[in-house]
């Protein structure tokens, strides 16, 4: 099923996050509006996901759910807004691979510990990442791209919309033996803009953000980083299929709140957001359109998952020789 990013955002606009005329009575633990802090810009896939599940929770509880975009600082700004909030479950972070898995291995002085300073609520989904290139690059597939970059060491530039999105590109560079300098951006939309303009030549981004550009022909898609193909783009092979055997990496998004939040509150939040993510209409509005597969767990299971995922990303980062900042 093909659903454009424009139609997703239009649907979200129609379902105003602050409108809850059809809501039930306010939830017993919610004494004020919930706030979801998103470390990426408005219009990104994570922003759309936060607005959708927030709207569903608002309908159920009778309380507004406010999405607060705080991009930049490699996610530090958003995370610190949550870690400094009262531990009452009313301020949540929509974090993921960048904030929990990549950052601990990319910075010498990380101003937070994702395992100690944040309390898990639930993951929401695992996403497909896709390698896209400037449409004027004379390559038709991954093998030709690798050959093109190898023939121009240091002259073909990679864009990364976040530290977490830098890691998949660095892994490709390591496994394929590529010399391609990274250029960092405050979000994938900005990275794609420069890619289209020819300032950079390639990037690995989430499928939901890249989808409209791929369909419009303004960028070319060469491979997905996951173990299986993305259903909406069945002709785009996996990295392993396209010539880099053993390559596999996926990103994820999930909700955390302030450490010290009572367990009963975490359980209540978990049930609210698991129900919101599990609504059938969420599939067409965000999961299919946004390039994600639904993935929800208990708080305890999320804690174990994030610890294991951080170790996996740490191994990749160390093997890729990415220096800490």
GROMACS .gro file of C-alpha atoms in nm:
model
  325
    1UNK     CA    1   0.000   0.000   0.000
    2UNK     CA    2   0.148   0.330  -0.103
    3UNK     CA    3   0.077   0.628   0.120
    4UNK     CA    4   0.265   0.954   0.071
    5UNK     CA    5   0.425   1.155   0.346
    6UNK     CA    6   0.199   1.446   0.243
    7UNK     CA    7  -0.113   1.237   0.300
    8UNK     CA    8   0.018   1.119   0.637
    9UNK     CA    9   0.075   1.474   0.755
   10UNK     CA   10  -0.261   1.581   0.617
   11UNK     CA   11  -0.429   1.306   0.817
   12UNK     CA   12  -0.242   1.412   1.126
   13UNK     CA   13  -0.342   1.771   1.072
   14UNK     CA   14  -0.705   1.667   1.054
   15UNK     CA   15  -0.665   1.482   1.382
   16UNK     CA   16  -0.558   1.785   1.586
   17UNK     CA   17  -0.345   1.686   1.879
   18UNK     CA   18  -0.518   1.936   2.104
   19UNK     CA   19  -0.871   1.841   2.008
   20UNK     CA   20  -1.035   1.580   2.224
   21UNK     CA   21  -1.407   1.648   2.197
   22UNK     CA   22  -1.473   1.275   2.175
   23UNK     CA   23  -1.247   1.190   2.467
   24UNK     CA   24  -1.347   0.996   2.773
   25UNK     CA   25  -1.311   1.122   3.127
   26UNK     CA   26  -0.955   1.228   3.221
   27UNK     CA   27  -0.722   0.949   3.325
   28UNK     CA   28  -0.673   0.919   3.700
   29UNK     CA   29  -0.296   0.970   3.700
   30UNK     CA   30  -0.290   1.248   3.438
   31UNK     CA   31  -0.330   1.578   3.620
   32UNK     CA   32  -0.207   1.793   3.331
   33UNK     CA   33  -0.132   1.759   2.957
   34UNK     CA   34   0.127   1.507   2.848
   35UNK     CA   35   0.425   1.640   2.657
   36UNK     CA   36   0.622   1.431   2.406
   37UNK     CA   37   0.966   1.576   2.337
   38UNK     CA   38   1.092   1.488   1.988
   39UNK     CA   39   1.464   1.540   1.910
   40UNK     CA   40   1.394   1.587   1.539
   41UNK     CA   41   1.227   1.857   1.333
   42UNK     CA   42   0.859   1.883   1.242
   43UNK     CA   43   0.779   1.683   0.931
   44UNK     CA   44   1.015   1.397   1.016
   45UNK     CA   45   0.893   1.042   1.058
   46UNK     CA   46   0.943   1.053   1.434
   47UNK     CA   47   0.742   1.374   1.456
   48UNK     CA   48   0.454   1.216   1.263
   49UNK     CA   49   0.460   0.908   1.485
   50UNK     CA   50   0.454   1.118   1.803
   51UNK     CA   51   0.157   1.319   1.680
   52UNK     CA   52  -0.041   1.014   1.578
   53UNK     CA   53  -0.003   0.811   1.897
   54UNK     CA   54  -0.038   1.129   2.102
   55UNK     CA   55  -0.373   1.200   1.940
   56UNK     CA   56  -0.498   0.850   2.019
   57UNK     CA   57  -0.392   0.882   2.384
   58UNK     CA   58  -0.561   1.221   2.401
   59UNK     CA   59  -0.885   1.071   2.273
   60UNK     CA   60  -0.874   0.800   2.539
   61UNK     CA   61  -0.773   1.009   2.839
   62UNK     CA   62  -0.936   1.347   2.778
   63UNK     CA   63  -0.604   1.526   2.826
   64UNK     CA   64  -0.414   1.710   2.551
   65UNK     CA   65  -0.090   1.554   2.432
   66UNK     CA   66   0.155   1.819   2.315
   67UNK     CA   67   0.436   1.736   2.072
   68UNK     CA   68   0.741   1.953   2.141
   69UNK     CA   69   1.009   1.943   1.869
   70UNK     CA   70   1.359   2.016   2.001
   71UNK     CA   71   1.605   1.922   1.726
   72UNK     CA   72   1.979   1.970   1.739
   73UNK     CA   73   2.258   1.891   1.980
   74UNK     CA   74   2.260   1.524   1.873
   75UNK     CA   75   1.942   1.477   2.075
   76UNK     CA   76   2.094   1.622   2.394
   77UNK     CA   77   1.848   1.914   2.406
   78UNK     CA   78   1.546   1.687   2.390
   79UNK     CA   79   1.681   1.430   2.635
   80UNK     CA   80   1.776   1.690   2.895
   81UNK     CA   81   1.428   1.842   2.874
   82UNK     CA   82   1.297   1.504   2.989
   83UNK     CA   83   1.565   1.416   3.246
   84UNK     CA   84   1.515   1.753   3.416
   85UNK     CA   85   1.135   1.722   3.430
   86UNK     CA   86   0.946   1.610   3.743
   87UNK     CA   87   0.933   1.228   3.765
   88UNK     CA   88   0.556   1.213   3.728
   89UNK     CA   89   0.526   1.061   3.379
   90UNK     CA   90   0.390   1.375   3.214
   91UNK     CA   91   0.703   1.448   3.006
   92UNK     CA   92   0.812   1.180   2.760
   93UNK     CA   93   1.095   1.143   2.511
   94UNK     CA   94   1.046   0.989   2.168
   95UNK     CA   95   1.400   0.858   2.148
   96UNK     CA   96   1.561   0.568   1.972
   97UNK     CA   97   1.877   0.451   1.802
   98UNK     CA   98   2.039   0.795   1.818
   99UNK     CA   99   1.965   0.886   2.181
  100UNK     CA  100   2.001   0.539   2.334
  101UNK     CA  101   2.224   0.327   2.109
  102UNK     CA  102   2.461   0.557   1.920
  103UNK     CA  103   2.525   0.859   2.144
  104UNK     CA  104   2.684   0.668   2.435
  105UNK     CA  105   2.958   0.554   2.194
  106UNK     CA  106   3.000   0.878   1.999
  107UNK     CA  107   3.060   1.133   2.276
  108UNK     CA  108   3.319   1.152   2.551
  109UNK     CA  109   3.099   1.360   2.779
  110UNK     CA  110   2.743   1.249   2.721
  111UNK     CA  111   2.525   1.463   2.952
  112UNK     CA  112   2.295   1.172   3.032
  113UNK     CA  113   2.296   0.796   3.078
  114UNK     CA  114   2.006   0.643   2.882
  115UNK     CA  115   1.993   0.342   3.114
  116UNK     CA  116   1.995   0.542   3.438
  117UNK     CA  117   1.847   0.885   3.364
  118UNK     CA  118   1.549   0.768   3.159
  119UNK     CA  119   1.271   0.526   3.253
  120UNK     CA  120   1.144   0.301   2.972
  121UNK     CA  121   0.778   0.311   2.865
  122UNK     CA  122   0.763   0.115   2.538
  123UNK     CA  123   0.926   0.095   2.197
  124UNK     CA  124   0.685   0.192   1.920
  125UNK     CA  125   0.848   0.060   1.604
  126UNK     CA  126   1.149  -0.060   1.413
  127UNK     CA  127   1.223   0.117   1.089
  128UNK     CA  128   1.364   0.056   0.747
  129UNK     CA  129   1.663   0.265   0.646
  130UNK     CA  130   1.746   0.323   0.282
  131UNK     CA  131   2.053   0.432   0.088
  132UNK     CA  132   1.970   0.720  -0.148
  133UNK     CA  133   2.194   0.905  -0.392
  134UNK     CA  134   2.181   1.225  -0.593
  135UNK     CA  135   1.979   1.154  -0.909
  136UNK     CA  136   2.260   1.281  -1.134
  137UNK     CA  137   2.514   1.036  -0.994
  138UNK     CA  138   2.598   0.797  -1.280
  139UNK     CA  139   2.514   0.479  -1.087
  140UNK     CA  140   2.219   0.241  -1.116
  141UNK     CA  141   2.287  -0.001  -0.833
  142UNK     CA  142   2.493  -0.050  -0.519
  143UNK     CA  143   2.782  -0.220  -0.697
  144UNK     CA  144   2.819   0.072  -0.936
  145UNK     CA  145   2.795   0.316  -0.645
  146UNK     CA  146   3.072   0.138  -0.455
  147UNK     CA  147   3.292   0.141  -0.764
  148UNK     CA  148   3.217   0.510  -0.821
  149UNK     CA  149   3.317   0.608  -0.466
  150UNK     CA  150   3.629   0.393  -0.471
  151UNK     CA  151   3.741   0.564  -0.789
  152UNK     CA  152   3.708   0.906  -0.617
  153UNK     CA  153   3.848   0.866  -0.265
  154UNK     CA  154   3.758   1.158  -0.041
  155UNK     CA  155   3.560   1.335  -0.315
  156UNK     CA  156   3.214   1.181  -0.264
  157UNK     CA  157   3.035   1.311   0.047
  158UNK     CA  158   2.792   1.134   0.276
  159UNK     CA  159   2.513   1.323   0.457
  160UNK     CA  160   2.385   1.213   0.798
  161UNK     CA  161   2.074   1.359   0.958
  162UNK     CA  162   2.175   1.247   1.308
  163UNK     CA  163   2.454   1.056   1.483
  164UNK     CA  164   2.234   0.748   1.470
  165UNK     CA  165   2.198   0.782   1.094
  166UNK     CA  166   2.571   0.827   1.053
  167UNK     CA  167   2.641   0.478   1.185
  168UNK     CA  168   2.473   0.283   0.899
  169UNK     CA  169   2.677   0.484   0.648
  170UNK     CA  170   2.997   0.429   0.840
  171UNK     CA  171   2.923   0.058   0.854
  172UNK     CA  172   2.886   0.052   0.474
  173UNK     CA  173   3.209   0.244   0.434
  174UNK     CA  174   3.388  -0.005   0.658
  175UNK     CA  175   3.246  -0.317   0.494
  176UNK     CA  176   3.287  -0.192   0.136
  177UNK     CA  177   3.620  -0.015   0.186
  178UNK     CA  178   3.496   0.335   0.100
  179UNK     CA  179   3.668   0.668   0.164
  180UNK     CA  180   3.379   0.916   0.190
  181UNK     CA  181   3.368   1.206   0.434
  182UNK     CA  182   3.063   1.255   0.654
  183UNK     CA  183   2.869   1.584   0.663
  184UNK     CA  184   2.634   1.616   0.963
  185UNK     CA  185   2.290   1.780   0.953
  186UNK     CA  186   2.019   1.866   1.204
  187UNK     CA  187   1.768   1.619   1.063
  188UNK     CA  188   1.719   1.408   0.751
  189UNK     CA  189   1.501   1.664   0.564
  190UNK     CA  190   1.793   1.911   0.565
  191UNK     CA  191   2.035   1.639   0.457
  192UNK     CA  192   1.808   1.540   0.168
  193UNK     CA  193   1.775   1.902   0.056
  194UNK     CA  194   2.152   1.928   0.017
  195UNK     CA  195   2.169   1.587  -0.145
  196UNK     CA  196   1.919   1.696  -0.410
  197UNK     CA  197   2.118   2.017  -0.461
  198UNK     CA  198   2.436   1.818  -0.512
  199UNK     CA  199   2.621   1.950  -0.207
  200UNK     CA  200   2.649   1.589  -0.085
  201UNK     CA  201   2.609   1.274  -0.290
  202UNK     CA  202   2.457   1.005  -0.068
  203UNK     CA  203   2.282   0.939   0.260
  204UNK     CA  204   2.114   0.664   0.457
  205UNK     CA  205   1.779   0.784   0.594
  206UNK     CA  206   1.450   0.638   0.715
  207UNK     CA  207   1.222   0.518   0.437
  208UNK     CA  208   0.933   0.734   0.556
  209UNK     CA  209   1.129   1.056   0.506
  210UNK     CA  210   1.288   0.945   0.179
  211UNK     CA  211   0.975   0.793   0.025
  212UNK     CA  212   0.823   1.105  -0.136
  213UNK     CA  213   1.158   1.201  -0.290
  214UNK     CA  214   1.209   0.850  -0.426
  215UNK     CA  215   0.861   0.848  -0.583
  216UNK     CA  216   0.915   1.193  -0.731
  217UNK     CA  217   1.244   1.084  -0.887
  218UNK     CA  218   1.446   1.357  -0.718
  219UNK     CA  219   1.671   1.094  -0.555
  220UNK     CA  220   1.757   0.734  -0.644
  221UNK     CA  221   1.723   0.446  -0.395
  222UNK     CA  222   1.991   0.176  -0.411
  223UNK     CA  223   1.940  -0.053  -0.109
  224UNK     CA  224   1.776  -0.093   0.232
  225UNK     CA  225   1.982  -0.170   0.542
  226UNK     CA  226   1.740  -0.425   0.686
  227UNK     CA  227   1.745  -0.801   0.638
  228UNK     CA  228   1.428  -0.794   0.426
  229UNK     CA  229   1.300  -0.559   0.158
  230UNK     CA  230   1.054  -0.280   0.235
  231UNK     CA  231   0.709  -0.378   0.101
  232UNK     CA  232   0.635  -0.036  -0.052
  233UNK     CA  233   0.959  -0.045  -0.255
  234UNK     CA  234   0.986  -0.416  -0.343
  235UNK     CA  235   1.233  -0.350  -0.625
  236UNK     CA  236   1.493  -0.198  -0.390
  237UNK     CA  237   1.722  -0.480  -0.269
  238UNK     CA  238   1.878  -0.523   0.072
  239UNK     CA  239   2.244  -0.433   0.116
  240UNK     CA  240   2.328  -0.802   0.142
  241UNK     CA  241   2.141  -0.882  -0.180
  242UNK     CA  242   2.302  -0.589  -0.359
  243UNK     CA  243   2.660  -0.692  -0.293
  244UNK     CA  244   2.755  -0.633   0.074
  245UNK     CA  245   2.695  -0.971   0.239
  246UNK     CA  246   2.643  -0.964   0.612
  247UNK     CA  247   2.524  -0.604   0.623
  248UNK     CA  248   2.217  -0.555   0.845
  249UNK     CA  249   2.114  -0.262   1.064
  250UNK     CA  250   1.776  -0.116   1.161
  251UNK     CA  251   1.672   0.184   1.367
  252UNK     CA  252   1.396   0.206   1.625
  253UNK     CA  253   1.182   0.464   1.804
  254UNK     CA  254   1.032   0.442   2.151
  255UNK     CA  255   0.905   0.634   2.451
  256UNK     CA  256   1.088   0.697   2.777
  257UNK     CA  257   1.018   0.931   3.066
  258UNK     CA  258   1.205   1.076   3.362
  259UNK     CA  259   1.396   0.837   3.588
  260UNK     CA  260   1.225   0.794   3.923
  261UNK     CA  261   0.875   0.787   3.778
  262UNK     CA  262   0.667   0.543   3.989
  263UNK     CA  263   0.635   0.192   3.842
  264UNK     CA  264   0.255   0.215   3.848
  265UNK     CA  265   0.272   0.527   3.632
  266UNK     CA  266   0.511   0.358   3.390
  267UNK     CA  267   0.270   0.067   3.358
  268UNK     CA  268  -0.022   0.301   3.296
  269UNK     CA  269   0.173   0.491   3.030
  270UNK     CA  270   0.280   0.163   2.874
  271UNK     CA  271  -0.079   0.040   2.841
  272UNK     CA  272  -0.196   0.374   2.697
  273UNK     CA  273   0.070   0.395   2.429
  274UNK     CA  274   0.068   0.024   2.343
  275UNK     CA  275  -0.306   0.052   2.278
  276UNK     CA  276  -0.251   0.368   2.073
  277UNK     CA  277   0.020   0.206   1.859
  278UNK     CA  278  -0.188  -0.108   1.814
  279UNK     CA  279  -0.494   0.062   1.666
  280UNK     CA  280  -0.555  -0.077   1.314
  281UNK     CA  281  -0.576   0.268   1.158
  282UNK     CA  282  -0.220   0.339   1.277
  283UNK     CA  283  -0.089   0.102   1.010
  284UNK     CA  284  -0.199   0.309   0.711
  285UNK     CA  285  -0.139   0.644   0.876
  286UNK     CA  286   0.214   0.594   0.998
  287UNK     CA  287   0.355   0.241   1.001
  288UNK     CA  288   0.308   0.166   0.632
  289UNK     CA  289   0.362   0.527   0.526
  290UNK     CA  290   0.647   0.588   0.765
  291UNK     CA  291   0.849   0.279   0.681
  292UNK     CA  292   0.822   0.112   1.020
  293UNK     CA  293   0.704  -0.216   1.163
  294UNK     CA  294   0.515  -0.197   1.492
  295UNK     CA  295   0.721  -0.308   1.793
  296UNK     CA  296   0.581  -0.268   2.147
  297UNK     CA  297   0.690  -0.429   2.475
  298UNK     CA  298   0.669  -0.390   2.851
  299UNK     CA  299   0.896  -0.137   3.027
  300UNK     CA  300   1.119  -0.420   3.156
  301UNK     CA  301   1.152  -0.571   2.810
  302UNK     CA  302   1.234  -0.230   2.664
  303UNK     CA  303   1.512  -0.183   2.919
  304UNK     CA  304   1.671  -0.513   2.817
  305UNK     CA  305   1.627  -0.438   2.447
  306UNK     CA  306   1.786  -0.092   2.465
  307UNK     CA  307   2.086  -0.224   2.658
  308UNK     CA  308   2.148  -0.500   2.401
  309UNK     CA  309   2.097  -0.264   2.108
  310UNK     CA  310   2.342  -0.011   2.252
  311UNK     CA  311   2.606  -0.282   2.277
  312UNK     CA  312   2.549  -0.382   1.914
  313UNK     CA  313   2.583  -0.023   1.793
  314UNK     CA  314   2.890   0.022   2.011
  315UNK     CA  315   3.059  -0.270   1.843
  316UNK     CA  316   2.984  -0.123   1.499
  317UNK     CA  317   3.108   0.223   1.597
  318UNK     CA  318   3.432   0.090   1.742
  319UNK     CA  319   3.494  -0.135   1.442
  320UNK     CA  320   3.425   0.158   1.206
  321UNK     CA  321   3.681   0.368   1.395
  322UNK     CA  322   3.444   0.660   1.450
  323UNK     CA  323   3.622   0.895   1.695
  324UNK     CA  324   3.435   1.024   1.995
  325UNK     CA  325   3.354   1.392   1.999
   0.00000   0.00000   0.00000
